[in-house]
Amino acid sequence: MKKAIAFILVNIFVFSAQAQDENMLYGVVRKNFYSYQTDPVDPNFTYEVFDSATVRLGKLNTLTGFIENIGSEAASYAVNLTGAALNPYTNSYLFIGGYQFITLNLNTGIIENQVTLSNPNGESYFDNFRFNNSDSTVYGLARRNQYDMSGSFVGAEMFLSKLNSQTGEIQQISQNSIGSGFAYSGSAIDPFQMVYYYSVGTAIVGLDMYNGEIYNSFPIPFSQGIMFDNFTYSCADSSLYGLLRQNFYTTVTDSLDPMFGFENLDSTSIKLAKINTTTGEIITISSNPLAASGFSINASSAIDPNTMTYYFSSGNNILGVSMITGQVTDNNNLSFQYGDYFDLMRNIGNCKNASKARNNSNTNSINDLSDIDDFKVFPNPVQNELNIVLESTLVSDEILISNQFGQIVDKKSISGSNSIQLNTDKLASGLYYISFRNQLFTPQKFVVVK
């Protein structure tokens, strides 16, 4: 595959390998090496030239900002910064290094598999990919450039695709091209509704993962200087979370030509926001700009569903933002065991054990979603009282409340009702599941926040 490998850190002014380790984010640790060259015109002047790099698997402790390498050997000498996948069921981290799709063991950092990417429909890139927890498959965008007979570039086409991580074969899902490119604003998967999300800058586009067609689209007021960046999906409340960024400019008059003026970036406001994937409404959570004037696109973002915290990197710091209040709860300097950059961070807890709630019905309309839930819970997240509404009345049964480790922490008997109120005062903040002792209902998640 003829793909240039770039090492980009963009600051916009412009696990432990055990699943229960909630304070770890996994990613690739990159260390660059440089040499110095003398200017041929001015021998007194030297400049720095990129020489080489190493890429290792690493884990970041969100409580300290310390990044520990997993394994002592470099896994690659390059990294494609447009996607990564973490498989919590096999404890594997997957990324593209050079021209190879590489699978690393989360415990040891050792390469488990290394294959060359191939697309039977024609040579293509594989970008913006993520792991889907509900079918254990890697999904991304297969993008290829088009050229005329003279070899001149004439355009590009793009298809939602999935990848066989063992063989490296890309399987295109979209029958026709769904666009020509994407914005470096993030990507996300809704494992329940089987929808893949990516950005075109002016909108967040959802693709049906069954047929690759456009499923829904949420406009972003780009014309007003507003962007929705670094987004990811939260399985705790079925929303897209990201950074709402707005740039502010002043007009500066050219000192040499008073008739000519140009815009100069004055400041940038960044706030945590979310998109309701049912209505498309953008909800700003932070009341004030966050304590960072930029973010690292390379680092991506991650969500801890237990504490309802959104994590992103400013390049020098790892910041945690409450998904409830929008306020910064953690802000720690990044420090390395051995490395310079921490890229493509992912975590284990978000969306693990998710199951499909929408079957393949060959529909691309958000209005055709089938509601197969046996019962609903709200509000979610909850503080004091959770409402449970069933599709039909139960004569008698027992509601079971389990924590993320499957331990029953509370229960309540019910009789002759389809609407139940559950007091959550005694439950600590975190992720829980509701099930019924005598019913084969799909367990529902809810989050308690104090």
Short mmCIF file of C-alpha atoms in Angstrom, two decimals:
data_model
loop_
_atom_site.label_atom_id
_atom_site.label_comp_id
_atom_site.label_asym_id
_atom_site.label_seq_id
_atom_site.Cartn_x
_atom_site.Cartn_y
_atom_site.Cartn_z
CA MET A 1 0.00 0.00 0.00
CA LYS A 2 1.43 3.35 -1.06
CA LYS A 3 0.76 5.37 2.02
CA ALA A 4 2.95 8.06 3.50
CA ILE A 5 3.49 7.68 7.23
CA ALA A 6 3.27 10.96 9.08
CA PHE A 7 4.08 11.78 12.67
CA ILE A 8 1.74 14.60 13.63
CA LEU A 9 1.09 16.23 16.97
CA VAL A 10 -1.53 18.93 16.57
CA ASN A 11 -2.28 21.18 19.51
CA ILE A 12 -5.15 23.36 18.39
CA PHE A 13 -4.90 26.93 19.29
CA VAL A 14 -6.22 27.18 16.12
CA PHE A 15 -5.22 -1.81 30.67
CA SER A 16 -2.84 -2.88 34.16
CA ALA A 17 -4.02 -5.34 31.54
CA GLN A 18 -6.82 -6.48 33.80
CA ALA A 19 -10.31 -5.23 32.97
CA GLN A 20 -10.95 -4.08 36.54
CA ASP A 21 -8.09 -1.55 36.36
CA GLU A 22 -10.27 1.51 35.85
CA ASN A 23 -7.50 4.12 35.96
CA MET A 24 -5.61 2.97 32.87
CA LEU A 25 -5.79 4.16 29.28
CA TYR A 26 -3.96 2.13 26.62
CA GLY A 27 -2.20 3.56 23.60
CA VAL A 28 1.01 3.66 21.59
CA VAL A 29 4.06 5.33 23.08
CA ARG A 30 6.12 7.01 20.39
CA LYS A 31 9.69 8.19 20.78
CA ASN A 32 11.32 10.22 18.02
CA PHE A 33 15.03 10.46 17.32
CA TYR A 34 16.71 13.41 15.60
CA SER A 35 20.09 14.27 14.15
CA TYR A 36 21.64 17.68 13.61
CA GLN A 37 22.81 18.97 10.24
CA THR A 38 24.92 21.99 9.40
CA ASP A 39 23.43 24.54 7.07
CA PRO A 40 25.43 24.42 3.80
CA VAL A 41 25.02 28.19 3.35
CA ASP A 42 25.77 29.18 6.95
CA PRO A 43 28.18 26.75 8.68
CA ASN A 44 27.46 28.46 12.01
CA PHE A 45 23.83 27.38 11.86
CA THR A 46 22.59 23.82 12.57
CA TYR A 47 19.07 22.46 12.46
CA GLU A 48 17.26 19.38 13.73
CA VAL A 49 16.23 16.65 11.28
CA PHE A 50 13.89 13.75 12.07
CA ASP A 51 15.86 10.52 11.91
CA SER A 52 13.76 7.60 13.19
CA ALA A 53 11.15 6.56 15.75
CA THR A 54 10.05 3.64 17.89
CA VAL A 55 6.48 2.67 18.77
CA ARG A 56 5.56 0.63 21.85
CA LEU A 57 2.38 -0.27 23.66
CA GLY A 58 1.86 1.73 26.84
CA LYS A 59 -0.65 2.42 29.60
CA LEU A 60 -1.44 5.78 31.16
CA ASN A 61 -2.49 6.13 34.79
CA THR A 62 -5.13 8.86 34.77
CA LEU A 63 -4.55 9.58 38.48
CA THR A 64 -0.85 10.42 38.03
CA GLY A 65 -0.28 11.08 34.32
CA PHE A 66 2.54 8.50 34.28
CA ILE A 67 2.84 6.40 31.10
CA GLU A 68 4.39 2.98 31.59
CA ASN A 69 5.66 0.96 28.65
CA ILE A 70 4.25 -2.55 28.25
CA GLY A 71 7.12 -4.72 27.08
CA SER A 72 10.68 -3.71 26.39
CA GLU A 73 10.80 -4.17 22.61
CA ALA A 74 9.56 -1.73 19.97
CA ALA A 75 6.50 -3.05 18.14
CA SER A 76 7.03 -0.85 15.08
CA TYR A 77 8.97 2.12 13.76
CA ALA A 78 5.92 4.00 12.48
CA VAL A 79 2.25 4.42 13.31
CA ASN A 80 -0.74 5.42 11.22
CA LEU A 81 -2.52 7.94 13.42
CA THR A 82 -6.01 7.60 11.92
CA GLY A 83 -7.27 4.70 14.02
CA ALA A 84 -6.78 2.04 16.68
CA ALA A 85 -8.85 -0.74 18.22
CA LEU A 86 -8.86 -2.35 21.65
CA ASN A 87 -10.36 -5.84 21.93
CA PRO A 88 -11.29 -6.35 25.63
CA TYR A 89 -12.25 -9.97 25.07
CA THR A 90 -8.83 -11.10 23.82
CA ASN A 91 -6.84 -8.39 25.70
CA SER A 92 -5.43 -7.09 22.43
CA TYR A 93 -4.57 -3.64 21.06
CA LEU A 94 -4.57 -3.19 17.27
CA PHE A 95 -3.00 -0.45 15.14
CA ILE A 96 -1.36 0.13 11.76
CA GLY A 97 2.43 0.41 11.87
CA GLY A 98 4.06 1.21 8.55
CA TYR A 99 2.29 -1.04 6.07
CA GLN A 100 1.35 -3.69 8.63
CA PHE A 101 -1.75 -4.26 10.74
CA ILE A 102 -0.33 -5.18 14.14
CA THR A 103 -2.01 -6.92 17.09
CA LEU A 104 -0.34 -6.51 20.50
CA ASN A 105 -0.98 -8.37 23.74
CA LEU A 106 -2.19 -5.96 26.46
CA ASN A 107 -0.32 -7.86 29.16
CA THR A 108 3.09 -8.17 27.51
CA GLY A 109 3.16 -5.74 24.58
CA ILE A 110 4.36 -8.62 22.40
CA ILE A 111 3.20 -8.83 18.77
CA GLU A 112 0.52 -11.53 18.46
CA ASN A 113 -0.18 -11.02 14.78
CA GLN A 114 1.21 -8.88 11.96
CA VAL A 115 -0.35 -8.86 8.48
CA THR A 116 -0.39 -6.70 5.35
CA LEU A 117 -3.67 -4.94 4.59
CA SER A 118 -5.39 -5.90 1.34
CA ASN A 119 -8.64 -4.87 -0.33
CA PRO A 120 -10.00 -7.20 -3.05
CA ASN A 121 -11.96 -4.29 -4.56
CA GLY A 122 -8.85 -2.23 -5.17
CA GLU A 123 -5.94 -0.80 -3.24
CA SER A 124 -7.19 1.48 -0.47
CA TYR A 125 -6.35 3.02 2.87
CA PHE A 126 -8.10 1.89 6.06
CA ASP A 127 -8.77 4.88 8.30
CA ASN A 128 -10.65 5.97 11.42
CA PHE A 129 -11.10 2.40 12.61
CA ARG A 130 -12.45 1.18 15.95
CA PHE A 131 -13.45 -2.08 17.62
CA ASN A 132 -17.16 -2.89 17.88
CA ASN A 133 -17.89 -4.69 21.14
CA SER A 134 -21.24 -6.15 20.08
CA ASP A 135 -19.83 -8.27 17.25
CA SER A 136 -16.07 -8.27 17.98
CA THR A 137 -15.21 -6.74 14.60
CA VAL A 138 -13.01 -3.83 13.52
CA TYR A 139 -14.81 -1.20 11.40
CA GLY A 140 -13.33 1.75 9.52
CA LEU A 141 -13.29 3.71 6.26
CA ALA A 142 -11.72 2.23 3.14
CA ARG A 143 -10.59 5.23 1.09
CA ARG A 144 -8.99 5.20 -2.34
CA ASN A 145 -7.79 7.91 -4.67
CA GLN A 146 -8.85 8.03 -8.31
CA TYR A 147 -6.56 9.00 -11.22
CA ASP A 148 -7.10 9.60 -14.92
CA MET A 149 -5.17 7.97 -17.77
CA SER A 150 -2.35 10.49 -17.38
CA GLY A 151 -1.94 9.67 -13.70
CA SER A 152 -3.43 12.95 -12.47
CA PHE A 153 -5.54 12.88 -9.33
CA VAL A 154 -9.23 13.38 -10.11
CA GLY A 155 -10.94 12.57 -6.81
CA ALA A 156 -11.50 10.03 -4.08
CA GLU A 157 -14.12 7.55 -2.95
CA MET A 158 -14.79 6.07 0.47
CA PHE A 159 -16.66 3.03 1.82
CA LEU A 160 -17.61 1.82 5.27
CA SER A 161 -15.65 -1.42 5.70
CA LYS A 162 -14.73 -4.08 8.21
CA LEU A 163 -11.42 -5.81 8.66
CA ASN A 164 -10.38 -9.39 9.25
CA SER A 165 -7.64 -8.65 11.79
CA GLN A 166 -6.13 -12.12 11.35
CA THR A 167 -5.67 -11.94 7.58
CA GLY A 168 -5.63 -8.18 6.97
CA GLU A 169 -8.39 -8.39 4.34
CA ILE A 170 -10.65 -5.33 4.07
CA GLN A 171 -14.29 -6.10 3.27
CA GLN A 172 -16.26 -3.17 1.88
CA ILE A 173 -19.79 -2.89 3.30
CA SER A 174 -20.99 0.17 1.36
CA GLN A 175 -22.09 -0.72 -2.16
CA ASN A 176 -21.43 2.82 -3.35
CA SER A 177 -19.06 5.55 -2.19
CA ILE A 178 -20.43 7.50 0.78
CA GLY A 179 -18.04 10.45 0.40
CA SER A 180 -14.56 11.52 -0.57
CA GLY A 181 -12.95 12.16 2.81
CA PHE A 182 -13.33 12.79 6.52
CA ALA A 183 -12.31 15.36 9.13
CA TYR A 184 -9.76 14.47 11.79
CA SER A 185 -12.36 14.97 14.51
CA GLY A 186 -12.73 11.43 15.79
CA SER A 187 -14.84 8.35 15.11
CA ALA A 188 -17.24 6.29 17.20
CA ILE A 189 -19.38 3.16 17.16
CA ASP A 190 -22.81 2.70 18.69
CA PRO A 191 -22.68 -1.07 19.35
CA PHE A 192 -26.36 -1.24 20.29
CA GLN A 193 -27.82 0.28 17.13
CA MET A 194 -24.89 -0.82 14.92
CA VAL A 195 -24.04 2.67 13.69
CA TYR A 196 -20.55 3.97 12.83
CA TYR A 197 -19.97 7.73 13.23
CA TYR A 198 -17.42 9.98 11.56
CA SER A 199 -17.12 13.70 10.83
CA VAL A 200 -17.11 15.67 7.60
CA GLY A 201 -16.47 18.90 9.50
CA THR A 202 -19.92 20.41 8.96
CA ALA A 203 -21.77 17.33 10.21
CA ILE A 204 -21.42 14.09 12.13
CA VAL A 205 -22.49 11.28 9.81
CA GLY A 206 -23.80 7.91 11.01
CA LEU A 207 -23.43 4.87 8.74
CA ASP A 208 -25.51 1.71 9.01
CA MET A 209 -22.97 -1.01 9.82
CA TYR A 210 -25.18 -3.63 8.14
CA ASN A 211 -25.26 -2.03 4.68
CA GLY A 212 -22.82 0.90 4.80
CA GLU A 213 -25.44 3.46 3.82
CA ILE A 214 -26.04 6.79 5.54
CA TYR A 215 -28.19 6.15 8.59
CA ASN A 216 -28.41 9.59 10.17
CA SER A 217 -26.59 12.91 10.15
CA PHE A 218 -26.22 15.67 12.74
CA PRO A 219 -25.32 19.17 11.42
CA ILE A 220 -22.60 21.17 13.18
CA PRO A 221 -22.83 25.01 12.96
CA PHE A 222 -19.46 25.15 11.23
CA SER A 223 -20.34 28.46 9.56
CA GLN A 224 -20.41 30.04 13.03
CA GLY A 225 -16.88 28.85 13.73
CA ILE A 226 -18.09 25.93 15.87
CA MET A 227 -16.55 22.45 15.60
CA PHE A 228 -17.28 19.19 17.39
CA ASP A 229 -13.91 17.48 17.88
CA ASN A 230 -12.31 14.46 19.49
CA PHE A 231 -15.63 12.69 19.88
CA THR A 232 -16.33 9.16 21.06
CA TYR A 233 -19.40 7.14 22.03
CA SER A 234 -20.57 6.54 25.60
CA CYS A 235 -22.38 3.26 26.21
CA ALA A 236 -23.40 4.54 29.66
CA ASP A 237 -25.97 6.93 28.22
CA SER A 238 -25.93 6.31 24.44
CA SER A 239 -24.52 9.72 23.50
CA LEU A 240 -21.59 11.08 21.52
CA TYR A 241 -19.22 13.11 23.71
CA GLY A 242 -16.60 15.49 22.38
CA LEU A 243 -15.05 18.94 22.57
CA LEU A 244 -17.12 21.84 21.30
CA ARG A 245 -14.48 24.21 19.93
CA GLN A 246 -15.02 27.76 18.80
CA ASN A 247 -12.30 30.03 17.43
CA PHE A 248 -12.47 33.79 17.81
CA TYR A 249 -10.71 36.15 15.40
CA THR A 250 -9.83 39.82 15.14
CA THR A 251 -9.31 41.71 11.89
CA VAL A 252 -5.79 43.10 11.53
CA THR A 253 -4.84 45.79 9.03
CA ASP A 254 -1.77 45.09 6.93
CA SER A 255 0.97 47.53 7.95
CA LEU A 256 2.21 47.81 4.36
CA ASP A 257 -1.20 48.08 2.73
CA PRO A 258 -3.86 49.80 4.89
CA MET A 259 -6.51 48.77 2.36
CA PHE A 260 -5.86 45.11 3.10
CA GLY A 261 -6.96 43.33 6.26
CA PHE A 262 -6.73 39.74 7.42
CA GLU A 263 -8.15 37.60 10.21
CA ASN A 264 -5.91 36.73 13.11
CA LEU A 265 -6.77 33.97 15.59
CA ASP A 266 -7.42 35.67 18.90
CA SER A 267 -8.55 32.88 21.22
CA THR A 268 -10.12 29.43 21.36
CA SER A 269 -12.89 28.21 23.61
CA ILE A 270 -13.17 24.48 24.35
CA LYS A 271 -16.09 22.96 26.27
CA LEU A 272 -17.31 19.43 26.81
CA ALA A 273 -20.49 18.72 24.86
CA LYS A 274 -22.58 15.76 23.74
CA ILE A 275 -24.87 14.88 20.87
CA ASN A 276 -28.13 13.09 21.51
CA THR A 277 -28.03 10.39 18.82
CA THR A 278 -31.83 10.17 18.70
CA THR A 279 -32.61 13.86 18.22
CA GLY A 280 -29.27 15.21 16.97
CA GLU A 281 -29.35 17.94 19.62
CA ILE A 282 -25.95 19.32 20.64
CA ILE A 283 -25.88 19.85 24.40
CA THR A 284 -23.08 21.96 25.90
CA ILE A 285 -22.17 20.50 29.30
CA SER A 286 -19.36 22.83 30.43
CA SER A 287 -20.59 26.22 31.57
CA ASN A 288 -17.08 27.67 31.26
CA PRO A 289 -14.18 26.93 28.88
CA LEU A 290 -11.96 24.06 29.99
CA ALA A 291 -8.50 24.54 31.48
CA ALA A 292 -6.85 23.80 28.13
CA SER A 293 -6.61 25.97 25.03
CA GLY A 294 -6.05 23.01 22.74
CA PHE A 295 -6.03 19.25 22.45
CA SER A 296 -3.94 16.57 20.80
CA ILE A 297 -5.76 15.07 17.83
CA ASN A 298 -3.30 12.16 17.85
CA ALA A 299 -4.15 11.15 21.41
CA SER A 300 -7.88 10.77 20.67
CA SER A 301 -10.27 10.47 23.66
CA ALA A 302 -11.71 7.88 26.05
CA ILE A 303 -14.63 7.52 28.47
CA ASP A 304 -14.73 5.93 31.91
CA PRO A 305 -18.40 4.89 32.34
CA ASN A 306 -17.97 4.17 36.05
CA THR A 307 -17.00 7.71 37.02
CA MET A 308 -18.67 9.31 33.95
CA THR A 309 -15.39 10.98 32.97
CA TYR A 310 -14.26 12.04 29.50
CA TYR A 311 -10.47 12.01 28.99
CA PHE A 312 -8.40 13.91 26.47
CA SER A 313 -4.82 15.11 26.12
CA SER A 314 -3.62 18.67 25.69
CA GLY A 315 -0.27 17.34 24.47
CA ASN A 316 1.46 17.93 27.80
CA ASN A 317 -1.35 16.96 30.20
CA ILE A 318 -4.09 14.35 30.54
CA LEU A 319 -7.39 15.96 31.50
CA GLY A 320 -10.51 14.31 32.88
CA VAL A 321 -13.82 16.14 32.52
CA SER A 322 -17.03 15.23 34.34
CA MET A 323 -19.69 14.18 31.85
CA ILE A 324 -22.28 15.42 34.35
CA THR A 325 -21.01 18.89 35.28
CA GLY A 326 -18.56 19.59 32.44
CA GLN A 327 -15.89 20.61 34.94
CA VAL A 328 -12.28 19.42 34.89
CA THR A 329 -11.81 16.78 37.59
CA ASP A 330 -8.27 15.65 36.72
CA ASN A 331 -5.39 17.54 35.19
CA ASN A 332 -2.00 15.79 35.38
CA ASN A 333 1.27 16.34 33.58
CA LEU A 334 2.21 13.51 31.23
CA SER A 335 5.42 11.75 32.21
CA PHE A 336 7.05 8.84 30.40
CA GLN A 337 8.98 5.77 31.34
CA TYR A 338 10.49 5.95 27.84
CA GLY A 339 8.85 8.03 25.13
CA ASP A 340 7.80 11.44 23.84
CA TYR A 341 4.16 11.07 22.77
CA PHE A 342 1.13 9.01 23.80
CA ASP A 343 -1.19 8.40 20.85
CA LEU A 344 -4.51 6.70 20.08
CA MET A 345 -5.65 6.07 23.63
CA ARG A 346 -8.42 3.54 24.27
CA ASN A 347 -9.87 1.95 27.41
CA ILE A 348 -11.52 -1.32 28.33
CA GLY A 349 -14.61 -0.46 30.37
CA ASN A 350 -16.64 1.62 27.91
CA CYS A 351 -19.05 -0.58 25.88
CA LYS A 352 -17.63 -3.92 27.04
CA ASN A 353 -20.25 -6.69 26.80
CA ALA A 354 -22.55 -4.49 24.71
CA SER A 355 -25.12 -6.42 22.67
CA LYS A 356 -27.01 -5.49 19.51
CA ALA A 357 -30.41 -3.92 20.04
CA ARG A 358 -31.14 -3.48 16.32
CA ASN A 359 -31.12 -6.36 13.89
CA ASN A 360 -30.28 -6.11 10.21
CA SER A 361 -33.52 -4.84 8.72
CA ASN A 362 -31.99 -3.33 5.56
CA THR A 363 -33.08 0.12 6.61
CA ASN A 364 -31.09 3.34 6.62
CA SER A 365 -33.64 5.49 8.40
CA ILE A 366 -33.33 6.52 12.02
CA ASN A 367 -37.15 6.52 12.17
CA ASP A 368 -37.27 2.81 11.38
CA LEU A 369 -35.43 1.79 14.53
CA SER A 370 -37.15 -1.14 16.17
CA ASP A 371 -37.56 -0.93 19.91
CA ILE A 372 -37.07 -4.43 21.28
CA ASP A 373 -36.29 -3.49 24.87
CA ASP A 374 -38.34 -5.50 27.38
CA PHE A 375 -38.08 -2.63 29.84
CA LYS A 376 -36.67 0.88 30.07
CA VAL A 377 -34.81 2.70 32.82
CA PHE A 378 -34.60 6.45 33.40
CA PRO A 379 -33.17 8.88 34.25
CA ASN A 380 -29.75 7.61 33.24
CA PRO A 381 -27.40 8.65 34.85
CA VAL A 382 -29.39 8.67 38.11
CA GLN A 383 -28.77 10.19 41.53
CA ASN A 384 -31.56 9.10 43.90
CA GLU A 385 -34.46 7.31 42.22
CA LEU A 386 -34.51 5.12 39.11
CA ASN A 387 -37.72 4.47 37.18
CA ILE A 388 -38.24 1.06 35.57
CA VAL A 389 -41.04 0.69 33.04
CA LEU A 390 -41.90 -2.74 31.58
CA GLU A 391 -43.63 -3.49 28.29
CA SER A 392 -46.17 -5.65 30.14
CA THR A 393 -47.32 -6.11 33.73
CA LEU A 394 -45.62 -8.81 35.78
CA VAL A 395 -47.66 -10.72 38.35
CA SER A 396 -44.63 -11.15 40.60
CA ASP A 397 -40.86 -11.25 40.25
CA GLU A 398 -37.65 -9.95 41.78
CA ILE A 399 -35.47 -7.19 40.36
CA LEU A 400 -31.73 -7.78 40.71
CA ILE A 401 -29.10 -5.02 40.73
CA SER A 402 -25.56 -6.13 39.86
CA ASN A 403 -22.29 -4.22 39.72
CA GLN A 404 -19.88 -4.38 36.79
CA PHE A 405 -18.28 -7.54 38.20
CA GLY A 406 -21.59 -9.44 38.26
CA GLN A 407 -22.09 -9.23 42.03
CA ILE A 408 -25.69 -8.66 43.19
CA VAL A 409 -25.69 -5.53 45.35
CA ASP A 410 -29.43 -4.95 45.75
CA LYS A 411 -32.78 -6.53 44.91
CA LYS A 412 -36.47 -5.66 45.12
CA SER A 413 -39.64 -7.76 44.94
CA ILE A 414 -42.45 -6.56 42.67
CA SER A 415 -46.03 -7.67 42.16
CA GLY A 416 -48.76 -6.67 39.69
CA SER A 417 -47.03 -3.65 38.22
CA ASN A 418 -45.26 -2.47 35.09
CA SER A 419 -43.85 0.70 36.65
CA ILE A 420 -41.35 0.48 39.50
CA GLN A 421 -39.31 3.06 41.40
CA LEU A 422 -35.94 1.96 42.75
CA ASN A 423 -34.13 3.99 45.42
CA THR A 424 -30.43 4.28 44.57
CA ASP A 425 -29.28 6.26 47.63
CA LYS A 426 -27.30 3.28 48.98
CA LEU A 427 -25.48 2.64 45.71
CA ALA A 428 -22.04 4.15 45.21
CA SER A 429 -21.21 6.01 42.00
CA GLY A 430 -20.58 3.60 39.14
CA LEU A 431 -21.98 1.33 36.46
CA TYR A 432 -24.75 -1.18 37.29
CA TYR A 433 -27.02 -3.69 35.55
CA ILE A 434 -30.73 -4.41 36.12
CA SER A 435 -32.12 -7.88 35.47
CA PHE A 436 -35.09 -9.99 36.56
CA ARG A 437 -34.77 -13.28 38.38
CA ASN A 438 -37.52 -15.12 36.47
CA GLN A 439 -37.55 -13.30 33.12
CA LEU A 440 -35.25 -13.74 30.13
CA PHE A 441 -34.99 -9.99 29.66
CA THR A 442 -31.82 -8.38 28.30
CA PRO A 443 -30.09 -6.66 31.26
CA GLN A 444 -30.14 -2.86 31.12
CA LYS A 445 -27.26 -0.62 32.17
CA PHE A 446 -27.56 2.44 34.35
CA VAL A 447 -25.06 4.76 35.98
CA VAL A 448 -25.25 6.17 39.50
CA VAL A 449 -23.67 9.56 40.11
CA LYS A 450 -23.41 11.26 43.50
#
